[in-house]
Amino acid sequence: MDILVVNCGSSSLKYQLINAKTEEVLASGICDRIGISGGAFSYKAKNKDKITKEVDLKDHEVAIGIVLNTLIDKEIGIIPSLDAIKAIGHRIVHGGEHFTKSAFINDEVIRHIEECADLAPLHNPAHLLGIRACKHLMPHTPMVAVFDTAFHQTMPPRAFIYGLPYEYYEKYKIRRYGFHGTSHSYVSKRTAEFLGIPLEKSKIITCHLGNGSSICAIENGKSVDTSMGLTPLEGLVMGTRSGDLDPAIIDYIAQKENKSTQEVLNILNKKSGVLGISGLSSDFRDLLAADEKGDLKARFAREVFAYRVAKYIGSYTAALSGVDAIAFCAGVGENAKFIRGKIVSHLEFLGITLDEEANLQTIGKEGIISTKNSKVKVCVIPTNEELMIARDTLEIVSKL
Ligand code: ADP
């Protein structure tokens, strides 16, 4: 009994086939460059070599078709037939205020996902392409939508409202939604388990630091504040996104550079963050390599990134009136020891001390990186959004 987890972007589709009982990943891969030339497909089945091939991926349905055919292929497949797939779980970026938890996909749910497309124009339409393609190819397989925003729907109004005329919230639902909820939810639960503290009586700050980055304040297992807002542009300095800035800058750049608001927003989304500051790369591995060769801008970009994270941890400690544990996850959080070290060095005033050796050793795995007498436990907890999606999917379809 397996669950297929699908994460559809506008030109890519990531998938994992997960055994619902053992939670083992049976196969995973990516379809890349869907709808554009140079399509690519990758597939890695358990105990087998990874396969990559160039293939024309006309649309999402062609991509899903290749995934399904490969999973049941006589030579390289991992399941005897598509009947082994009990359900499909779809990652959906924006569920607006409507979705406070994962939902069985029916026509009404599809309509609500469509309605939220205004708030996530790059993501929700792509997810819908994935849903429709799966529905067409596997019409009898139940599907579940798991929303990035759902976990944050417990945020109190004082945390989600912007300092704008209130009518904009009432008329247009302009408010903070937050993203990466599946990751923050998984990592906070796992942090409590790992540290042996009761989740329902805990104050945890989770730091999802990847290409996109966000922080979440979690009280007794519930999100009470998070750094991303109406869109994923708010909050931390990210790989290519600016994060928080004075909104007046948008018009100022537009005037100076003779650009439209949309063009400036594109710069804030795609050309800013550590890429913009360093003028070099959005990838923290490139920045590390350049820094080691003496590139001062690469070092500066990493320091700015770490400083912003530390500031958010400070403010979320206030939001929670204290903190029991801080957890790092995602590509940077799980691997970048220099960045973690920098962040923690800003937090010594909270009685937090870094175990330098543990920090160096904890790469891509669970571990505590604070000293024994640190007032707050700091740990690394690799995130697993696909597993969370598979669990939610299984739970919902089991009740059908
Ligand atoms: P997303 O899922 O948001 O695309 P990831 O969680 O995969 O992103 O994180 C990608 C980021 O993690 C990249 O900036 C990459 O440089 C960084 N990263 C991955 N491995 C390492 C590493 N060993 N050291 C430093 N940074 C790393």
Coordinates of C-alpha atoms and ligand atoms in Angstrom, one line a residue:
M1 CA 0.0 0.0 0.0
D2 CA 1.9 3.1 -1.3
I3 CA 1.3 6.8 -1.5
L4 CA 2.5 8.8 -4.4
V5 CA 3.5 12.3 -3.3
V6 CA 3.5 14.9 -6.1
N7 CA 4.9 18.5 -5.9
C8 CA 4.1 20.3 -9.2
G9 CA 5.7 23.6 -10.2
S10 CA 5.0 25.4 -13.4
S11 CA 7.8 23.6 -15.3
S12 CA 8.8 20.8 -12.9
L13 CA 7.3 17.9 -11.0
K14 CA 8.9 16.3 -8.0
Y15 CA 7.6 12.9 -6.9
Q16 CA 8.1 10.3 -4.3
L17 CA 6.5 6.9 -3.9
I18 CA 6.3 6.1 -0.1
N19 CA 5.3 2.9 1.5
A20 CA 2.5 3.9 3.8
K21 CA 3.3 1.3 6.5
T22 CA 7.0 1.4 6.7
E23 CA 7.3 5.1 5.5
E24 CA 10.2 4.0 3.4
V25 CA 10.8 5.9 0.1
L26 CA 10.4 3.4 -2.7
A27 CA 11.2 5.7 -5.5
S28 CA 11.7 9.4 -6.1
G29 CA 12.7 11.8 -8.9
I30 CA 12.0 14.9 -10.9
C31 CA 10.6 15.8 -14.2
D32 CA 12.2 19.0 -15.2
R33 CA 11.6 21.6 -18.0
I34 CA 8.0 20.6 -18.6
G35 CA 6.6 22.6 -21.5
I36 CA 10.0 23.9 -22.6
S37 CA 12.7 22.4 -24.7
G38 CA 15.4 20.2 -23.1
G39 CA 13.0 18.2 -20.8
A40 CA 14.7 15.8 -18.3
F41 CA 13.5 12.9 -16.2
S42 CA 15.2 11.4 -13.2
Y43 CA 14.2 8.3 -11.2
K44 CA 15.8 6.6 -8.3
A45 CA 14.3 3.4 -7.0
K46 CA 15.2 1.8 -3.7
N47 CA 18.5 -0.2 -3.9
K48 CA 18.9 0.7 -7.6
D49 CA 21.0 3.2 -9.5
K50 CA 19.6 6.6 -10.3
I51 CA 18.5 7.0 -13.9
T52 CA 18.4 10.2 -15.8
K53 CA 17.3 10.8 -19.3
E54 CA 16.4 13.5 -21.7
V55 CA 12.8 13.4 -22.7
D56 CA 10.3 15.7 -24.3
L57 CA 7.8 16.7 -21.5
K58 CA 5.1 18.5 -23.5
D59 CA 2.9 19.0 -20.4
H60 CA 2.3 17.8 -16.8
E61 CA 0.2 14.9 -18.0
V62 CA 3.0 13.6 -20.1
A63 CA 5.3 14.0 -17.1
I64 CA 3.0 12.1 -14.7
G65 CA 2.5 9.4 -17.4
I66 CA 6.3 8.9 -17.6
V67 CA 6.5 8.6 -13.8
L68 CA 3.7 6.1 -13.6
N69 CA 5.0 4.0 -16.5
T70 CA 8.5 3.9 -14.9
L71 CA 7.1 2.9 -11.5
I72 CA 5.5 -0.2 -13.1
D73 CA 8.2 -0.9 -15.7
K74 CA 9.1 -4.6 -15.8
E75 CA 12.8 -3.9 -15.5
I76 CA 13.3 -0.8 -13.5
G77 CA 9.9 -0.4 -11.9
I78 CA 9.2 -0.9 -8.2
I79 CA 5.5 -1.9 -8.1
P80 CA 3.7 -4.6 -10.0
S81 CA 0.8 -2.4 -11.1
L82 CA -0.7 1.1 -10.5
D83 CA -3.2 -0.6 -8.1
A84 CA -0.4 -0.5 -5.5
I85 CA -0.8 3.2 -5.3
K86 CA -3.5 3.7 -2.7
A87 CA -3.7 7.5 -3.0
I88 CA -1.9 10.6 -4.3
G89 CA -0.9 13.5 -2.1
H90 CA -0.4 16.9 -3.7
R91 CA 1.6 19.7 -2.2
I92 CA -0.3 22.9 -2.6
V93 CA 1.3 26.2 -1.7
H94 CA -1.7 28.4 -1.0
G95 CA -4.9 27.4 0.8
G96 CA -5.9 30.9 1.8
E97 CA -8.0 31.1 4.9
H98 CA -10.3 28.3 3.7
F99 CA -8.0 25.4 4.4
T100 CA -6.8 24.9 8.0
K101 CA -5.8 21.3 7.3
S102 CA -5.3 18.9 4.5
A103 CA -8.3 18.0 2.3
F104 CA -9.7 15.2 0.2
I105 CA -9.7 16.5 -3.4
N106 CA -13.1 16.9 -4.9
D107 CA -14.6 19.5 -7.2
E108 CA -15.3 21.9 -4.4
V109 CA -11.7 21.7 -3.1
I110 CA -10.4 22.2 -6.6
R111 CA -12.6 25.3 -6.8
H112 CA -11.2 26.7 -3.6
I113 CA -7.6 26.0 -4.8
E114 CA -8.5 27.9 -8.0
E115 CA -9.8 30.8 -5.9
C116 CA -6.5 31.0 -4.0
A117 CA -4.6 31.2 -7.3
D118 CA -4.8 35.0 -7.1
L119 CA -2.6 34.8 -4.0
A120 CA -0.1 32.4 -5.5
P121 CA -0.2 32.9 -9.2
L122 CA 3.1 31.0 -9.8
H123 CA 2.1 28.0 -7.7
N124 CA -1.5 27.1 -7.5
P125 CA -2.2 27.0 -11.3
A126 CA 0.7 24.6 -11.6
H127 CA -0.6 22.4 -8.7
L128 CA -4.0 22.3 -10.5
L129 CA -2.3 21.1 -13.7
G130 CA -0.8 18.2 -11.6
I131 CA -4.1 17.4 -10.0
R132 CA -5.9 17.3 -13.3
A133 CA -3.2 15.2 -15.0
C134 CA -3.4 12.6 -12.1
K135 CA -7.1 12.7 -12.2
H136 CA -7.1 11.9 -15.9
L137 CA -4.6 9.1 -15.7
M138 CA -5.8 7.6 -12.4
P139 CA -9.4 8.5 -12.2
H140 CA -10.2 6.1 -9.4
T141 CA -7.3 6.9 -7.1
P142 CA -8.2 9.2 -4.2
M143 CA -6.2 12.4 -4.0
V144 CA -5.4 14.7 -1.0
A145 CA -4.3 18.3 -1.0
V146 CA -1.7 19.3 1.6
F147 CA -1.3 23.1 2.0
D148 CA 1.8 25.0 2.9
T149 CA -0.3 27.6 4.6
A150 CA -2.6 25.4 6.6
F151 CA -0.3 24.9 9.7
H152 CA -0.1 28.7 10.1
Q153 CA -3.9 29.2 10.2
T154 CA -3.6 29.0 14.1
M155 CA -1.8 32.4 14.0
P156 CA -3.7 34.9 16.1
P157 CA -5.1 38.1 14.3
R158 CA -2.5 40.3 16.0
A159 CA 0.2 38.3 14.2
F160 CA -1.4 37.9 10.8
I161 CA -2.9 41.4 10.3
Y162 CA -0.9 44.1 8.4
G163 CA -0.8 47.7 9.6
L164 CA -3.1 48.6 6.6
P165 CA -6.7 49.9 6.4
Y166 CA -8.7 46.9 7.8
E167 CA -11.0 47.0 4.8
Y168 CA -8.2 45.5 2.7
Y169 CA -8.3 42.4 4.8
E170 CA -12.1 42.2 4.7
K171 CA -12.3 42.9 0.9
Y172 CA -9.2 41.2 -0.4
K173 CA -8.0 38.9 2.4
I174 CA -4.7 40.8 2.5
R175 CA -3.0 39.3 5.6
R176 CA 0.0 37.2 6.5
Y177 CA -0.5 33.6 5.6
G178 CA 3.0 32.1 6.0
F179 CA 4.4 29.2 4.0
H180 CA 6.6 26.0 4.5
G181 CA 3.9 25.0 7.0
T182 CA 4.3 21.3 6.3
S183 CA 8.0 21.6 7.1
H184 CA 7.5 23.7 10.2
S185 CA 4.9 21.3 11.4
Y186 CA 7.0 18.2 10.8
V187 CA 10.2 19.7 12.3
S188 CA 8.5 21.0 15.4
K189 CA 6.9 17.6 16.2
R190 CA 10.2 15.8 15.5
T191 CA 12.1 18.4 17.6
A192 CA 9.9 17.7 20.6
E193 CA 10.2 13.9 20.1
F194 CA 14.0 14.1 19.6
L195 CA 14.5 16.2 22.7
G196 CA 12.0 14.3 24.8
I197 CA 9.9 17.4 25.6
P198 CA 6.1 17.4 25.4
L199 CA 5.0 19.2 22.3
E200 CA 1.7 20.4 23.9
K201 CA 3.8 22.2 26.5
S202 CA 6.6 23.6 24.5
K203 CA 8.0 26.8 22.9
I204 CA 9.9 26.0 19.7
I205 CA 11.3 28.2 17.0
T206 CA 11.9 26.3 13.7
C207 CA 14.2 27.8 11.0
H208 CA 13.6 26.4 7.5
L209 CA 16.6 27.8 5.7
G210 CA 16.8 26.7 2.1
N211 CA 16.5 28.5 -1.2
G212 CA 13.3 30.0 0.2
S213 CA 13.6 30.5 4.0
S214 CA 11.2 31.1 6.8
I215 CA 11.0 31.0 10.6
C216 CA 8.1 29.9 12.7
A217 CA 7.2 30.5 16.4
I218 CA 5.4 27.4 17.7
E219 CA 3.6 27.3 21.0
N220 CA 2.3 24.0 22.3
G221 CA 2.5 22.6 18.8
K222 CA 0.6 25.5 17.1
S223 CA 2.1 28.1 14.8
V224 CA 1.7 31.5 16.4
D225 CA 3.8 33.6 14.1
T226 CA 5.9 33.1 11.0
S227 CA 8.1 35.2 8.8
M228 CA 6.6 34.9 5.3
G229 CA 3.5 36.9 4.6
L230 CA 0.8 37.3 1.9
T231 CA 3.4 35.8 -0.4
P232 CA 6.8 34.1 0.3
L233 CA 8.6 37.4 -0.3
E234 CA 8.4 38.6 3.2
G235 CA 10.7 37.9 6.1
L236 CA 14.3 36.6 5.8
V237 CA 16.9 37.5 3.3
M238 CA 16.7 34.4 1.0
G239 CA 18.5 32.9 -1.9
T240 CA 17.0 35.3 -4.5
R241 CA 14.3 37.1 -2.4
S242 CA 14.8 40.3 -0.6
G243 CA 12.7 39.5 2.5
D244 CA 11.5 42.5 4.6
L245 CA 12.1 46.0 3.2
D246 CA 10.6 49.4 3.2
P247 CA 7.7 49.2 0.7
A248 CA 8.6 52.7 -0.5
I249 CA 11.7 51.2 -2.1
I250 CA 9.5 49.6 -4.8
D251 CA 8.4 52.9 -6.3
Y252 CA 11.8 54.5 -5.7
I253 CA 13.5 51.8 -7.8
A254 CA 10.8 51.9 -10.4
Q255 CA 11.4 55.7 -10.8
K256 CA 15.2 55.5 -10.8
E257 CA 15.4 52.5 -13.2
N258 CA 12.4 53.3 -15.3
K259 CA 10.7 50.0 -14.5
S260 CA 7.2 48.9 -13.8
T261 CA 6.0 47.7 -10.4
Q262 CA 5.9 44.2 -11.8
E263 CA 9.5 44.4 -13.0
V264 CA 10.7 45.7 -9.6
L265 CA 8.8 42.9 -7.8
N266 CA 10.5 40.4 -10.2
I267 CA 13.8 41.9 -9.0
L268 CA 12.8 41.5 -5.4
N269 CA 11.8 37.9 -6.0
K270 CA 14.5 36.6 -8.3
K271 CA 17.5 38.9 -8.3
S272 CA 17.8 39.9 -4.6
G273 CA 18.6 38.1 -1.4
V274 CA 22.1 36.7 -1.1
L275 CA 22.3 36.6 -4.9
G276 CA 21.7 40.3 -5.1
I277 CA 24.0 41.2 -2.2
S278 CA 26.9 39.0 -3.3
G279 CA 26.4 39.6 -7.1
L280 CA 27.5 36.0 -7.4
S281 CA 25.1 33.2 -6.5
S282 CA 22.0 32.3 -4.6
D283 CA 23.5 29.0 -3.7
F284 CA 25.2 28.9 -0.3
R285 CA 27.8 26.4 -1.4
D286 CA 29.0 28.8 -4.1
L287 CA 29.1 31.6 -1.5
L288 CA 31.1 29.4 0.9
A289 CA 33.6 28.6 -1.9
A290 CA 33.9 32.2 -2.9
D291 CA 34.3 33.3 0.7
E292 CA 37.1 30.9 1.2
K293 CA 38.9 32.4 -1.7
G294 CA 38.5 35.9 -0.1
D295 CA 35.4 37.2 -1.8
L296 CA 34.2 39.8 0.7
K297 CA 30.8 40.2 -0.8
A298 CA 30.1 36.5 -0.5
R299 CA 31.0 36.7 3.2
F300 CA 29.0 39.8 3.6
A301 CA 25.9 38.2 2.0
R302 CA 26.2 35.2 4.4
E303 CA 26.5 37.5 7.4
V304 CA 23.5 39.5 6.4
F305 CA 21.5 36.3 6.0
A306 CA 22.6 35.0 9.5
Y307 CA 21.9 38.4 11.1
R308 CA 18.3 38.5 9.8
V309 CA 17.7 35.0 11.0
A310 CA 19.0 35.9 14.5
K311 CA 16.8 39.0 14.6
Y312 CA 13.8 36.9 13.9
I313 CA 14.7 34.4 16.5
G314 CA 15.0 37.3 19.0
S315 CA 11.6 38.6 18.1
Y316 CA 10.0 35.2 18.2
T317 CA 11.4 34.6 21.6
A318 CA 9.4 37.7 22.6
A319 CA 6.3 36.4 20.7
L320 CA 6.6 33.2 22.7
S321 CA 7.7 34.8 26.0
G322 CA 10.6 32.4 26.0
V323 CA 11.9 29.5 24.0
D324 CA 12.7 25.9 24.8
A325 CA 14.3 24.8 21.6
I326 CA 15.5 26.2 18.2
A327 CA 15.6 23.8 15.3
F328 CA 17.4 24.2 11.9
C329 CA 16.2 22.5 8.8
A330 CA 16.3 22.5 4.9
G331 CA 19.4 22.7 2.7
V332 CA 21.2 25.6 4.6
G333 CA 19.9 24.8 8.0
E334 CA 20.9 21.1 7.8
N335 CA 24.3 21.6 6.2
A336 CA 25.7 25.1 6.5
K337 CA 27.6 25.0 9.8
F338 CA 29.2 28.5 9.4
I339 CA 25.7 30.0 9.0
R340 CA 24.4 28.2 12.1
G341 CA 27.4 29.2 14.1
K342 CA 26.9 32.9 13.1
I343 CA 23.3 32.8 14.0
V344 CA 23.9 31.2 17.4
S345 CA 26.7 33.7 18.1
H346 CA 24.1 36.5 17.9
L347 CA 22.0 34.7 20.5
E348 CA 24.4 34.4 23.4
F349 CA 22.4 37.0 25.3
L350 CA 19.7 34.4 25.7
G351 CA 22.2 32.1 27.4
I352 CA 22.5 30.0 24.2
T353 CA 25.9 28.5 23.7
L354 CA 27.1 26.5 20.6
D355 CA 28.9 23.2 20.9
E356 CA 31.4 23.9 18.2
E357 CA 32.4 20.3 17.7
A358 CA 28.8 19.1 17.5
N359 CA 28.0 21.9 15.0
L360 CA 30.8 20.7 12.8
Q361 CA 29.8 17.1 13.0
T362 CA 26.0 17.6 12.5
I363 CA 25.6 17.7 8.7
G364 CA 22.4 16.5 7.1
K365 CA 21.4 14.5 10.2
E366 CA 19.6 15.0 13.5
G367 CA 21.7 16.3 16.4
I368 CA 22.0 18.8 19.2
I369 CA 24.5 21.6 18.5
S370 CA 24.2 23.5 21.7
T371 CA 26.3 22.8 24.8
K372 CA 24.9 20.8 27.7
N373 CA 24.5 24.0 29.9
S374 CA 23.0 26.1 27.1
K375 CA 19.7 27.6 28.4
V376 CA 18.0 26.7 25.1
K377 CA 18.5 23.5 23.1
V378 CA 19.6 24.1 19.6
C379 CA 19.2 21.2 17.2
V380 CA 19.3 20.2 13.5
I381 CA 16.3 18.3 12.4
P382 CA 16.2 17.4 8.6
T383 CA 12.8 18.2 7.3
N384 CA 10.7 15.7 5.5
E385 CA 7.7 17.4 3.8
E386 CA 7.0 14.4 1.5
L387 CA 6.6 12.1 4.5
M388 CA 4.2 14.6 6.2
I389 CA 2.2 14.8 2.9
A390 CA 2.1 11.0 2.7
R391 CA 1.0 10.7 6.4
D392 CA -1.8 13.3 5.9
T393 CA -2.9 11.6 2.7
L394 CA -3.0 8.2 4.3
E395 CA -5.0 9.5 7.3
I396 CA -7.6 11.2 5.1
V397 CA -8.1 8.3 2.6
S398 CA -8.2 5.7 5.4
K399 CA -11.4 7.4 6.7
L400 CA -13.1 7.4 3.3
Ligands
ADP1 P1 14.5 24.5 -1.6 O1 13.8 23.2 -1.2 O2 14.0 25.7 -1.0 O3 14.8 24.6 -3.1 P2 16.8 23.4 -0.1 O4 16.2 23.1 1.2 O5 17.1 22.2 -1.0 O6 16.0 24.4 -1.0 O7 18.1 24.2 0.1 C1 18.9 24.7 -1.0 C2 20.0 25.5 -0.4 O8 20.7 24.7 0.5 C3 21.0 26.0 -1.4 O9 21.2 27.4 -1.3 C4 22.2 25.2 -1.2 O10 23.3 26.0 -1.4 C5 22.1 25.0 0.3 N1 23.0 23.8 0.7 C6 22.8 22.5 0.3 N2 23.8 21.8 0.8 C7 24.7 22.6 1.4 C8 25.9 22.5 2.1 N3 26.5 21.3 2.2 N4 26.5 23.6 2.6 C9 25.9 24.8 2.5 N5 24.7 25.0 1.9 C10 24.1 23.9 1.3

